[in-house]
Amino acid sequence: MSQKQFVRLALLLVGLFILAACQPQTVEVTRVVTETEQVEVTRVVTETVTEQGEQVEVTRVVTEEVEVTAVPAAQQEVIFALYQEPQILNPYIATQTASGEVNGAMIEGLVGASAEGDYIPVLAQEVPSLANGLVTYDEAADVLTVTYNLKEGVMWSDGAPFTCDDVLFTYEAIMDPESGAVSTSGYDQITNMECSDELTAVVTYSPFYAPFTGLFGSIMPRHATGAPAEMQRWPYNWHPIGTGPFKMTEWVPGDHITLVKNENYREAPEKPYLDRLVIRITPSREVGMALIQTGEVDFVWDLIEAVVPDLEGKPGVAVHITPGIGTERLLLNMADPTIDATDDPANNPHPLLGDVRVRQAIEAAINKDEINDVLLFGAASVGTGELNIGWGGAGCELTPSTFDPEAAMALLDEAGFTDADGDGIRECNGCETAAAGTPMRLKIQTTTGNQLREQAEQLIIEYLADVGIDMFIENVPSAELFGSWASGAFRKHGMYDVLMYTTSPGIDPHSFMFDFFHSSRMPLEANEGSGTNYMRYLNADNDAALEAAGATPDIPTRQQLYCQVMQQVQQDVPMIYLYNRAEIHATSDKLTGYQINTWDNQTWDSENWQMSE
Amino acid sequence: MTRYIIRRLLQLIPIMFLISMIVFVLLQLAPGDPAAALEDNPNLTAEDRARFEERLGLNDPLHIKYLKWLGNTLQGNWGISVATKRPVLDEIGSRLPNTLRLMITAQVITLLIAIPIGIVSAVKQYSLFDHVSTTFAFMGQSIPVFWFGLMLIMIFSMTLKTADGGPLLPGGGMYDLRLYDEATAPFADRLRHMILPVAMLAMLGVGTYTRYTRGSMLEVLRQDYLRTARAKGQKERRVVLIHALKNAAIPIITILALDLPSVFGGAVFTETIFSWPGMGRLFIDAANRSDYDLLMGIVLMNAMLILIFNLIADVLYAVLDPRVRFD
């Protein structure tokens, strides 16, 4: 290579470097001028004058009137660290919780959820109920009518008025077969929807649909979206227009989303107090935790129990903890795991877990208090069932299981599992569900890369070893564990022994309870793998109770029925509830007005947030 | 030569086909699918999930899926990201400039540091300088990158502070979000945010390139023509920097050409540790959520770049070394 060529190559590289470095253009900052004032100023001026052909330096004091443009008062802002990047902000397409955190500050629904888990009115004047007469149920015709009176004078962030037509549009968009809304459940029970006037929406359901209050949690504007069939391609999806306290100005993928005060918010100009709410995308929780300690962010979203001792007491950091809705549980497969998706678990029981005494013994052998104390630093609470918080389980007292290895061993002896060969592992000697001599070996599976779950597995293995059950681990990536029926996921097809993960019911627990515990909800070839009764749990009383709960608008009756189901589940042990996760977020200690809410996005009350000095 | 290049370019077509087929099948065979993300949401029922799968065609047989994808891609439609619903090319386009800015800077700084060190080490073989630089080169090659990155953050962002109590150097991001947005962030602030990630990348590269330069120079310095050059009365400086370096540069340039696709592919560890929104993180995120079309787009772009830069390396070799002829 000649010297010239070499120089050229070098220049090319340097050129590329400069090009790349300069790529985002630097633009001069133009400040918003809020006020202009005339101010008298005095200053010392030094100038050079030519006097009689001689240059002389003169210093003098001048007083003059100048116009100054006021520098705006310090901006109130919060930087919110999110370790998951929202992929799309359309509330009916998004599947991640992170999306909700962002659009929670911009998009509102007719009703929302309070920190106590009660429904609260947002765009509606009040929450419809039988008591206030906005809900009527014609039992003979099986028709439920729900009326929403909308708040007056609400505007979209672009200044257009919010009316009942937008509510109607939201319904149309969800139900359009081409729109690709992720969930249509509930909306597909609506038989008629109309606007009796600009601010009154009347929704008719038939047959009766119990969890109706949870619907219409986000309203989309007809004028700023597009045709329902085009929903997947609406520009709205990445730049939503809402009625909430903030609106979006910028989204730099992978880096941040900037939200600013919505001047058209119904409580403006007092609220929101913040001028800007910047969502900063961090690659992990750990990065967010480092950034809140250096003061680079003011809010770190979704922390785990184990980090609480690290963060508590750090200067400038406030840790917020409340009981969460998620419950970490073991799912016990009651059907033969060698059969692909059996529809008859009663006659094809799991060789070990098919016997209720074995399931009860496993629960009695596990020291849930120790798991909570050692692994979760006492920040969680011992699990008892699905409805530990929220109105679905109100008044339902469930006692935690007792840690009692002696009782566990007695139950196993009684079920015909004894250790005849003295190797420390029990085997079937006269049991009902397995061939004689079958050792008690069970596989436990959870998601890989989750340290807390891996530690919990270790403890559980030790507890079970103490009563003569040999458990071994075979963890898989979460995408594999939670895979679809079509992809052959073993959870869907019932080919596992014990699974461990967290899930939780929504505010209205009905669909969750029904899908988990009703016998018709076992994933089968016949129903194309729909349903989440992965334990293949059969109980006719529960089936009847769940059906009854779904057919009445009377909340106390429903609560009582769900409680009955949970009590039955406690006896039958298709699942072992280990601990109720805590909901944990950390903020700067200067942030006021924020209330932690496990039932909604944490931005639910962002209009009240303030940064104190 | 021209015929050789044309032949190689034509060979790219079947190779790309083959790569696309293998990658597609591997991705589809990997456990999990985009619907797994729905699992986190308690308000979604099994029917909702079934509809989601149906709409994305997740239940189609493998060959149908591939043919659908191939048909779209051949028409220039790289598909839509399952997660963001945005076109794959938009997704890549939004990240590529960030990655290029980081990687090119790091690459240039690496070469500016590594080549002089390598030359001096070779010329003064077994000197103190050589020993020290060799030790550091080995350290650079063997220290785990993520550990080094975390150490940088711990020292420069968490321990060392500026006068007003802020971190001495920012531990992540592309610019200060409290002060600027994409349009107003000044060059100086962007540069400050690049210091730590570039240091992490350069520390990796410097070790490698120092070793290459030193080895290559040592080989050339022993050759007869350099003695001839000195005998002619050439100054030592000129002998080393012009006569020797020219030939020693040939293997280095080949390695550089093979290294360049990574400039586009990004650095997964660095981007993750320093919250840099580049290609590496895009790829990891896409893989974690089984975003098939996006993964295909990124993998094929990288495959294409590797093939092209291989070709460039081969051609450069012939250009730089007249003894090499392809025809």
Coordinates of N, CA and C in Angstrom, one line a residue, chain A residues 1-3 5-6 9 13-14 16-17 20-29 77-79 84-88 93-97 177-185 232 237-238 250 252-256 258 276 278-283 287 290-291 293-298 325 477-480 482-487 491-492 501 503-508 511-512 515 521 528-532 534, chain B residues 31-33 35-53 55 58-59 80 82-87 91 94-95 97-98 100-101 104-105 108-109 111 153 157-158 161 165-167 169-188 190-191 193-194 238 242 245-246 249 253 256 260 271-277 281 285 288-290 316 319-321:
Chain A
M1 N 0.9 -1.2 0.0 CA 0.0 0.0 0.0 C 0.9 1.2 0.0
S2 N 0.6 2.1 -0.9 CA 1.4 3.4 -1.0 C 1.1 4.2 0.2
Q3 N 1.9 5.2 0.5 CA 1.7 6.1 1.6 C 0.4 6.8 1.4
Q5 N -2.3 5.9 -0.1 CA -3.5 5.0 0.2 C -3.7 4.9 1.7
F6 N -2.5 4.8 2.4 CA -2.6 4.7 3.8 C -3.2 5.9 4.5
L9 N -6.9 6.0 3.9 CA -7.7 5.1 4.7 C -7.8 5.7 6.2
L13 N -11.2 6.8 8.1 CA -11.6 6.3 9.5 C -11.9 7.5 10.4
V14 N -11.0 8.5 10.3 CA -11.3 9.7 11.1 C -12.6 10.4 10.7
L16 N -15.2 9.1 9.4 CA -16.3 8.3 9.9 C -16.6 8.6 11.4
F17 N -15.5 8.7 12.1 CA -15.6 8.9 13.5 C -16.3 10.3 13.8
A20 N -19.9 10.2 12.8 CA -20.7 9.5 13.8 C -20.9 10.3 15.1
A21 N -19.8 10.9 15.5 CA -19.8 11.7 16.7 C -20.8 12.9 16.6
C22 N -20.8 13.5 15.4 CA -21.6 14.7 15.2 C -23.0 14.4 14.9
Q23 N -23.3 13.1 14.7 CA -24.6 12.7 14.1 C -25.8 13.4 14.7
P24 N -26.0 13.4 16.0 CA -27.1 14.2 16.5 C -26.7 15.7 16.6
Q25 N -27.4 16.5 15.9 CA -27.0 17.9 15.8 C -27.2 18.6 17.1
T26 N -26.2 19.4 17.4 CA -26.4 20.2 18.6 C -27.1 21.5 18.2
V27 N -28.2 21.7 18.9 CA -29.0 22.9 18.6 C -28.9 23.8 19.8
E28 N -28.8 25.1 19.6 CA -28.8 26.1 20.7 C -30.0 25.9 21.5
V29 N -29.9 26.0 22.8 CA -31.0 25.9 23.7 C -31.8 27.2 23.7
E77 N -39.2 18.1 38.2 CA -39.2 16.9 37.4 C -38.9 15.7 38.1
V78 N -39.3 14.5 37.6 CA -39.0 13.2 38.2 C -38.4 12.4 37.1
I79 N -37.3 11.7 37.4 CA -36.8 10.7 36.4 C -37.1 9.3 37.0
Q84 N -37.6 -2.2 32.0 CA -38.2 -2.9 30.8 C -38.6 -1.8 29.9
E85 N -38.2 -1.9 28.6 CA -38.6 -0.8 27.8 C -40.1 -1.1 27.3
P86 N -41.0 -0.1 27.4 CA -42.3 -0.3 26.9 C -42.2 -0.6 25.4
Q87 N -42.9 -1.5 24.9 CA -42.7 -1.8 23.5 C -43.7 -1.0 22.7
I88 N -44.9 -0.9 23.3 CA -46.0 -0.2 22.6 C -46.9 0.3 23.6
I93 N -53.1 -3.2 23.2 CA -52.2 -4.1 22.5 C -51.0 -4.5 23.4
A94 N -50.6 -3.6 24.3 CA -49.5 -3.8 25.1 C -49.7 -5.0 26.0
T95 N -48.7 -5.8 26.2 CA -48.8 -6.9 27.1 C -47.9 -6.8 28.3
Q96 N -47.0 -5.8 28.3 CA -46.1 -5.7 29.5 C -46.6 -4.7 30.5
T97 N -46.2 -5.0 31.8 CA -46.6 -4.1 32.8 C -45.9 -2.7 32.6
P177 N -62.7 -7.4 14.7 CA -61.9 -8.6 14.6 C -60.5 -8.3 14.0
E178 N -60.3 -7.3 13.2 CA -59.0 -7.0 12.6 C -58.1 -6.2 13.5
S179 N -58.6 -5.7 14.6 CA -57.8 -4.7 15.4 C -56.7 -5.4 16.2
G180 N -56.9 -6.7 16.5 CA -55.8 -7.4 17.2 C -55.7 -6.9 18.7
A181 N -56.8 -6.5 19.3 CA -56.7 -6.2 20.8 C -56.4 -7.5 21.5
V182 N -55.5 -7.4 22.5 CA -55.0 -8.6 23.1 C -56.1 -9.3 23.9
S183 N -56.9 -8.5 24.6 CA -57.9 -9.2 25.4 C -59.3 -8.6 25.0
T184 N -60.2 -9.5 24.7 CA -61.6 -9.0 24.4 C -62.5 -9.5 25.5
S185 N -61.9 -10.2 26.6 CA -62.8 -10.8 27.5 C -63.6 -9.8 28.3
Q232 N -53.4 -1.9 14.8 CA -52.0 -2.2 14.9 C -51.0 -1.2 14.4
N237 N -50.2 4.4 18.8 CA -49.6 3.4 19.6 C -48.2 3.8 20.2
W238 N -47.5 4.7 19.5 CA -46.2 5.1 20.0 C -46.3 6.6 20.5
E250 N -41.3 13.1 23.6 CA -40.2 12.5 22.9 C -40.0 11.1 23.4
V252 N -37.0 8.3 22.7 CA -35.7 7.8 22.1 C -35.6 6.3 22.5
P253 N -35.9 5.4 21.5 CA -36.0 4.0 21.8 C -34.7 3.5 22.5
G254 N -35.0 2.8 23.6 CA -33.9 2.2 24.4 C -33.3 3.1 25.4
D255 N -33.7 4.4 25.3 CA -33.1 5.4 26.2 C -34.1 6.0 27.2
H256 N -35.0 6.8 26.6 CA -35.9 7.4 27.5 C -37.2 7.9 26.8
T258 N -39.9 11.1 27.2 CA -40.2 12.4 28.0 C -41.6 12.7 28.0
R276 N -42.1 17.9 34.3 CA -41.7 16.8 33.4 C -41.6 15.5 34.2
V278 N -39.8 12.1 33.2 CA -38.9 11.4 32.2 C -38.8 9.9 32.6
I279 N -39.2 9.1 31.7 CA -39.0 7.6 31.9 C -37.7 7.2 31.4
R280 N -36.8 6.8 32.2 CA -35.5 6.4 31.7 C -35.4 4.9 31.7
I281 N -35.0 4.4 30.5 CA -34.9 2.9 30.4 C -33.6 2.5 30.9
T282 N -33.5 1.6 31.9 CA -32.3 1.0 32.3 C -32.3 -0.5 32.0
P283 N -31.1 -1.0 31.7 CA -31.1 -2.4 31.3 C -31.4 -3.4 32.4
V287 N -29.0 -1.5 37.7 CA -28.6 -0.2 37.2 C -29.4 0.9 37.8
A290 N -28.4 1.6 41.3 CA -27.1 2.4 41.4 C -27.5 3.9 41.1
L291 N -28.3 4.1 40.1 CA -28.6 5.4 39.7 C -29.4 6.2 40.8
Q293 N -29.0 5.9 43.9 CA -28.0 6.3 45.0 C -27.1 7.4 44.5
T294 N -26.9 7.6 43.2 CA -26.1 8.7 42.7 C -27.0 9.9 42.5
G295 N -28.3 9.8 42.7 CA -29.2 10.9 42.4 C -29.5 11.1 41.0
E296 N -29.2 10.2 40.1 CA -29.4 10.4 38.7 C -30.9 10.0 38.3
V297 N -31.5 9.2 39.1 CA -33.0 9.0 38.9 C -33.7 9.2 40.3
D298 N -35.0 9.4 40.2 CA -35.8 9.7 41.4 C -36.7 8.6 41.8
I325 N -50.0 -8.2 45.0 CA -51.0 -9.2 44.6 C -50.4 -10.5 44.2
P477 N -35.9 -21.6 30.8 CA -36.1 -20.2 30.6 C -37.6 -19.9 30.7
S478 N -38.0 -18.7 31.1 CA -39.4 -18.4 31.3 C -40.2 -18.6 30.0
A479 N -39.6 -18.2 28.9 CA -40.3 -18.4 27.6 C -40.7 -19.8 27.4
E480 N -39.9 -20.8 27.9 CA -40.2 -22.2 27.7 C -41.2 -22.6 28.7
F482 N -43.5 -20.9 30.2 CA -44.8 -20.2 29.9 C -45.2 -20.4 28.4
G483 N -44.6 -21.3 27.7 CA -44.8 -21.5 26.3 C -46.3 -21.8 26.0
S484 N -46.6 -21.8 24.7 CA -48.0 -22.0 24.3 C -48.3 -23.5 24.1
W485 N -49.5 -23.8 24.0 CA -50.0 -25.1 23.7 C -49.4 -25.6 22.4
A486 N -49.4 -24.7 21.4 CA -48.9 -25.1 20.0 C -47.4 -25.4 20.1
S487 N -46.7 -24.7 20.9 CA -45.2 -25.0 21.0 C -44.9 -26.2 21.9
R491 N -46.0 -27.3 30.6 CA -47.0 -26.9 31.5 C -48.4 -27.0 31.0
K492 N -48.5 -26.5 29.7 CA -49.8 -26.6 29.0 C -50.3 -28.1 28.9
Y501 N -43.9 -20.7 40.4 CA -43.8 -19.3 39.8 C -44.9 -18.5 40.5
T503 N -48.1 -15.8 40.2 CA -49.2 -15.2 39.4 C -50.2 -14.6 40.4
S504 N -51.2 -13.9 39.8 CA -52.1 -13.3 40.7 C -53.4 -12.9 40.0
P505 N -54.5 -12.9 40.8 CA -55.8 -12.4 40.2 C -55.8 -10.9 40.0
G506 N -56.6 -10.5 39.1 CA -56.8 -9.0 38.9 C -57.7 -8.5 40.0
I507 N -58.1 -7.2 39.9 CA -59.0 -6.6 41.0 C -60.2 -7.5 41.1
D508 N -60.9 -7.7 40.0 CA -62.0 -8.7 40.0 C -61.4 -10.1 39.8
S511 N -62.3 -14.2 36.6 CA -61.8 -15.0 35.5 C -60.6 -15.8 36.0
F512 N -59.8 -15.2 36.8 CA -58.6 -15.9 37.3 C -59.0 -17.2 38.1
D515 N -60.6 -19.8 35.8 CA -59.6 -20.4 34.9 C -58.7 -21.4 35.6
R521 N -61.5 -26.0 32.7 CA -60.4 -25.1 32.2 C -59.1 -25.9 32.2
E528 N -58.2 -26.8 22.5 CA -57.0 -26.2 21.9 C -56.0 -25.6 22.9
G529 N -56.0 -26.3 24.1 CA -55.0 -25.9 25.1 C -55.4 -24.6 25.8
S530 N -56.6 -24.1 25.7 CA -57.0 -22.9 26.5 C -57.2 -23.3 27.9
G531 N -57.2 -22.3 28.8 CA -57.5 -22.7 30.2 C -56.2 -22.8 31.0
T532 N -56.2 -22.5 32.3 CA -55.0 -22.5 33.1 C -55.1 -23.4 34.3
Y534 N -53.7 -26.0 35.2 CA -52.6 -26.8 34.9 C -52.4 -28.0 35.8
Chain B
P31 N -37.1 -23.1 22.4 CA -38.3 -23.1 23.2 C -38.8 -21.7 23.4
G32 N -40.1 -21.6 23.6 CA -40.8 -20.3 23.9 C -41.3 -19.7 22.7
D33 N -42.2 -18.7 22.8 CA -42.7 -18.0 21.7 C -43.2 -16.6 22.2
A35 N -46.0 -15.4 22.6 CA -47.1 -15.4 23.5 C -46.8 -15.6 24.9
A36 N -45.6 -16.0 25.2 CA -45.2 -16.3 26.6 C -45.3 -15.0 27.4
A37 N -45.1 -13.8 26.7 CA -45.1 -12.5 27.4 C -46.5 -12.3 28.0
L38 N -47.5 -12.9 27.5 CA -48.8 -12.6 27.9 C -49.1 -13.2 29.3
E39 N -48.2 -14.1 29.7 CA -48.4 -14.8 30.9 C -48.3 -13.9 32.2
D40 N -47.6 -12.8 32.0 CA -47.4 -11.9 33.2 C -48.7 -11.2 33.5
N41 N -49.6 -11.1 32.6 CA -50.8 -10.3 32.8 C -51.9 -11.0 33.3
P42 N -52.3 -10.8 34.5 CA -53.4 -11.6 35.1 C -54.8 -11.4 34.5
N43 N -54.9 -10.3 33.8 CA -56.2 -9.9 33.2 C -56.4 -10.6 31.8
L44 N -55.5 -11.4 31.4 CA -55.6 -12.0 30.1 C -56.1 -13.4 30.2
T45 N -57.1 -13.8 29.5 CA -57.5 -15.2 29.6 C -56.9 -16.1 28.6
A46 N -57.1 -17.4 28.7 CA -56.5 -18.3 27.8 C -57.1 -18.1 26.3
E47 N -58.3 -17.7 26.2 CA -58.9 -17.4 24.9 C -58.1 -16.2 24.3
D48 N -57.8 -15.2 25.1 CA -57.1 -14.1 24.6 C -55.8 -14.5 24.0
R49 N -55.2 -15.4 24.7 CA -53.9 -15.9 24.2 C -54.0 -16.7 22.9
A50 N -55.0 -17.5 22.9 CA -55.2 -18.3 21.7 C -55.4 -17.4 20.5
R51 N -56.2 -16.3 20.7 CA -56.4 -15.4 19.6 C -55.1 -14.7 19.1
F52 N -54.3 -14.4 20.1 CA -53.0 -13.7 19.9 C -52.1 -14.7 19.0
E53 N -52.1 -15.9 19.4 CA -51.3 -16.9 18.7 C -51.8 -17.1 17.2
R55 N -53.4 -14.9 15.4 CA -53.2 -13.7 14.6 C -51.8 -13.6 14.2
L58 N -48.6 -18.2 14.8 CA -47.7 -19.0 15.6 C -48.0 -20.5 15.4
N59 N -49.2 -20.8 15.0 CA -49.6 -22.2 14.9 C -49.4 -22.8 13.5
I80 N -42.6 -6.9 10.9 CA -43.0 -6.0 12.0 C -42.5 -6.7 13.3
V82 N -42.8 -8.1 16.7 CA -44.0 -8.7 17.4 C -44.3 -7.8 18.6
A83 N -43.3 -7.3 19.2 CA -43.5 -6.6 20.5 C -43.9 -5.2 20.3
T84 N -43.2 -4.4 19.4 CA -43.4 -3.0 19.3 C -44.4 -2.7 18.1
K85 N -44.6 -3.7 17.3 CA -45.5 -3.5 16.1 C -44.9 -2.5 15.1
R86 N -43.6 -2.1 15.3 CA -43.0 -1.2 14.4 C -42.2 -2.0 13.4
P87 N -42.0 -1.4 12.1 CA -41.2 -2.2 11.1 C -39.8 -2.5 11.7
E91 N -36.8 -0.2 13.7 CA -36.2 -0.6 15.0 C -34.7 -0.6 14.9
S94 N -33.3 2.9 14.5 CA -33.3 3.8 15.6 C -32.1 3.5 16.6
R95 N -31.5 2.3 16.4 CA -30.5 1.9 17.3 C -29.1 2.0 16.6
P97 N -27.4 4.2 14.7 CA -26.6 5.4 14.9 C -25.9 5.4 16.3
N98 N -26.6 5.0 17.3 CA -26.1 5.0 18.7 C -24.9 4.0 18.8
L100 N -23.1 2.8 16.2 CA -22.0 3.3 15.4 C -21.1 4.3 16.1
R101 N -21.8 5.3 16.8 CA -21.1 6.3 17.5 C -20.2 5.8 18.5
I104 N -17.4 3.0 16.7 CA -16.4 3.6 15.9 C -15.4 4.4 16.7
T105 N -15.9 5.2 17.7 CA -15.0 5.9 18.6 C -14.1 5.0 19.3
V108 N -11.5 3.5 16.9 CA -10.4 4.5 16.5 C -9.5 4.7 17.7
I109 N -10.0 4.8 18.9 CA -9.2 5.1 20.1 C -8.3 3.8 20.3
L111 N -7.2 1.7 18.1 CA -6.1 1.7 17.2 C -5.0 2.7 17.5
I153 N -17.9 1.9 36.9 CA -19.1 2.7 37.4 C -18.9 2.9 38.9
S157 N -18.5 6.7 39.0 CA -19.8 7.3 39.2 C -20.3 7.3 40.6
M158 N -19.8 6.2 41.4 CA -20.4 6.1 42.7 C -19.4 6.6 43.8
K161 N -16.9 11.9 43.2 CA -18.0 12.9 43.0 C -17.4 14.2 42.5
G165 N -21.6 17.2 44.2 CA -22.1 16.0 44.8 C -22.6 15.0 43.7
G166 N -22.5 15.4 42.5 CA -23.0 14.5 41.4 C -21.8 13.5 41.1
P167 N -22.1 12.5 40.3 CA -21.1 11.5 39.9 C -20.0 12.2 39.0
L169 N -18.3 10.9 36.6 CA -18.6 10.6 35.2 C -19.9 9.8 35.2
P170 N -20.8 10.1 34.3 CA -22.1 9.4 34.3 C -22.0 7.9 34.1
G171 N -22.7 7.2 34.8 CA -22.6 5.7 34.7 C -23.6 5.1 33.7
G172 N -24.2 5.9 32.9 CA -25.1 5.4 31.9 C -25.8 6.4 31.1
G173 N -26.4 6.0 30.0 CA -27.2 6.9 29.2 C -26.4 7.7 28.2
M174 N -27.0 8.4 27.3 CA -26.3 9.1 26.2 C -26.2 10.5 26.5
Y175 N -27.0 11.1 27.4 CA -26.8 12.5 27.8 C -27.6 12.7 29.0
D176 N -27.5 13.9 29.6 CA -28.1 14.2 30.9 C -29.6 14.5 30.7
L177 N -30.4 13.6 31.2 CA -31.9 13.8 30.9 C -32.5 14.9 31.7
R178 N -31.8 15.3 32.8 CA -32.3 16.4 33.6 C -32.2 17.7 32.9
L179 N -31.2 17.8 32.0 CA -30.9 19.1 31.4 C -31.3 19.2 29.9
Y180 N -31.3 18.1 29.2 CA -31.4 18.2 27.8 C -32.4 17.1 27.3
D181 N -32.8 17.3 26.0 CA -33.5 16.2 25.3 C -32.7 16.0 24.0
E182 N -33.2 15.0 23.2 CA -32.5 14.6 22.0 C -32.0 15.8 21.2
A183 N -32.8 16.8 21.1 CA -32.5 17.9 20.2 C -31.5 18.9 20.8
T184 N -31.5 19.0 22.1 CA -30.7 20.1 22.7 C -29.4 19.6 23.4
A185 N -29.2 18.2 23.5 CA -28.1 17.8 24.2 C -26.8 18.2 23.5
P186 N -25.9 18.9 24.2 CA -24.7 19.4 23.5 C -23.7 18.3 23.4
F187 N -22.7 18.6 22.4 CA -21.7 17.6 22.1 C -20.9 17.3 23.3
A188 N -20.5 18.3 24.2 CA -19.7 18.0 25.3 C -20.3 17.0 26.3
R190 N -22.6 14.8 25.6 CA -22.7 13.5 24.9 C -21.3 12.8 25.0
L191 N -20.2 13.6 24.9 CA -18.9 13.1 25.0 C -18.6 12.5 26.4
H193 N -20.7 11.3 28.4 CA -21.4 10.0 28.6 C -20.7 8.9 27.9
M194 N -19.8 9.2 26.9 CA -19.2 8.2 26.2 C -17.9 7.7 26.8
R238 N 12.4 6.2 9.6 CA 11.7 6.0 8.4 C 11.7 4.5 8.1
I242 N 7.9 3.5 7.9 CA 7.5 3.4 6.5 C 7.7 2.0 6.0
L245 N 6.5 -0.9 8.8 CA 5.0 -0.9 9.2 C 4.1 -1.2 8.0
K246 N 4.6 -0.8 6.8 CA 3.8 -1.0 5.6 C 3.5 -2.5 5.5
A249 N 1.5 -4.0 8.5 CA 0.1 -3.6 8.6 C -0.8 -4.5 7.8
I253 N -4.6 -5.1 9.0 CA -5.8 -4.5 8.3 C -6.8 -5.7 8.0
L256 N -8.6 -6.2 11.2 CA -9.5 -5.0 11.3 C -10.8 -5.2 10.5
L260 N -14.7 -5.4 11.8 CA -15.6 -4.3 11.6 C -17.1 -4.6 11.7
E271 N -23.2 -2.2 26.3 CA -24.5 -1.5 26.1 C -25.4 -1.8 27.3
T272 N -25.4 -3.0 27.8 CA -26.2 -3.3 28.9 C -25.8 -2.6 30.2
I273 N -24.5 -2.7 30.5 CA -24.0 -2.1 31.7 C -24.1 -0.6 31.7
F274 N -23.9 0.0 30.6 CA -24.0 1.5 30.5 C -25.3 2.0 30.0
S275 N -26.3 1.3 30.0 CA -27.6 1.7 29.5 C -27.5 2.4 28.1
W276 N -26.8 1.8 27.2 CA -26.6 2.5 25.9 C -27.6 1.8 24.9
P277 N -28.5 2.6 24.4 CA -29.5 2.0 23.5 C -29.0 1.6 22.1
R281 N -28.1 -4.4 22.7 CA -29.3 -4.6 23.6 C -30.6 -4.9 22.8
D285 N -32.8 -8.1 23.8 CA -34.2 -7.9 24.2 C -35.1 -8.7 23.2
N288 N -34.9 -12.3 24.1 CA -35.6 -12.7 25.3 C -37.1 -12.7 25.1
R289 N -37.7 -12.0 24.1 CA -39.1 -12.0 24.0 C -39.5 -12.7 22.7
S290 N -38.6 -13.5 22.1 CA -38.8 -14.3 20.9 C -39.5 -13.4 19.8
L316 N -8.6 -6.6 -0.1 CA -7.6 -5.7 0.5 C -6.2 -6.5 0.5
V319 N -4.8 -6.3 -2.8 CA -4.3 -4.9 -3.1 C -3.0 -4.6 -2.4
L320 N -3.0 -5.0 -1.1 CA -1.8 -4.6 -0.3 C -0.6 -5.4 -0.6
D321 N -0.8 -6.6 -1.0 CA 0.3 -7.6 -1.2 C 0.3 -8.0 -2.6

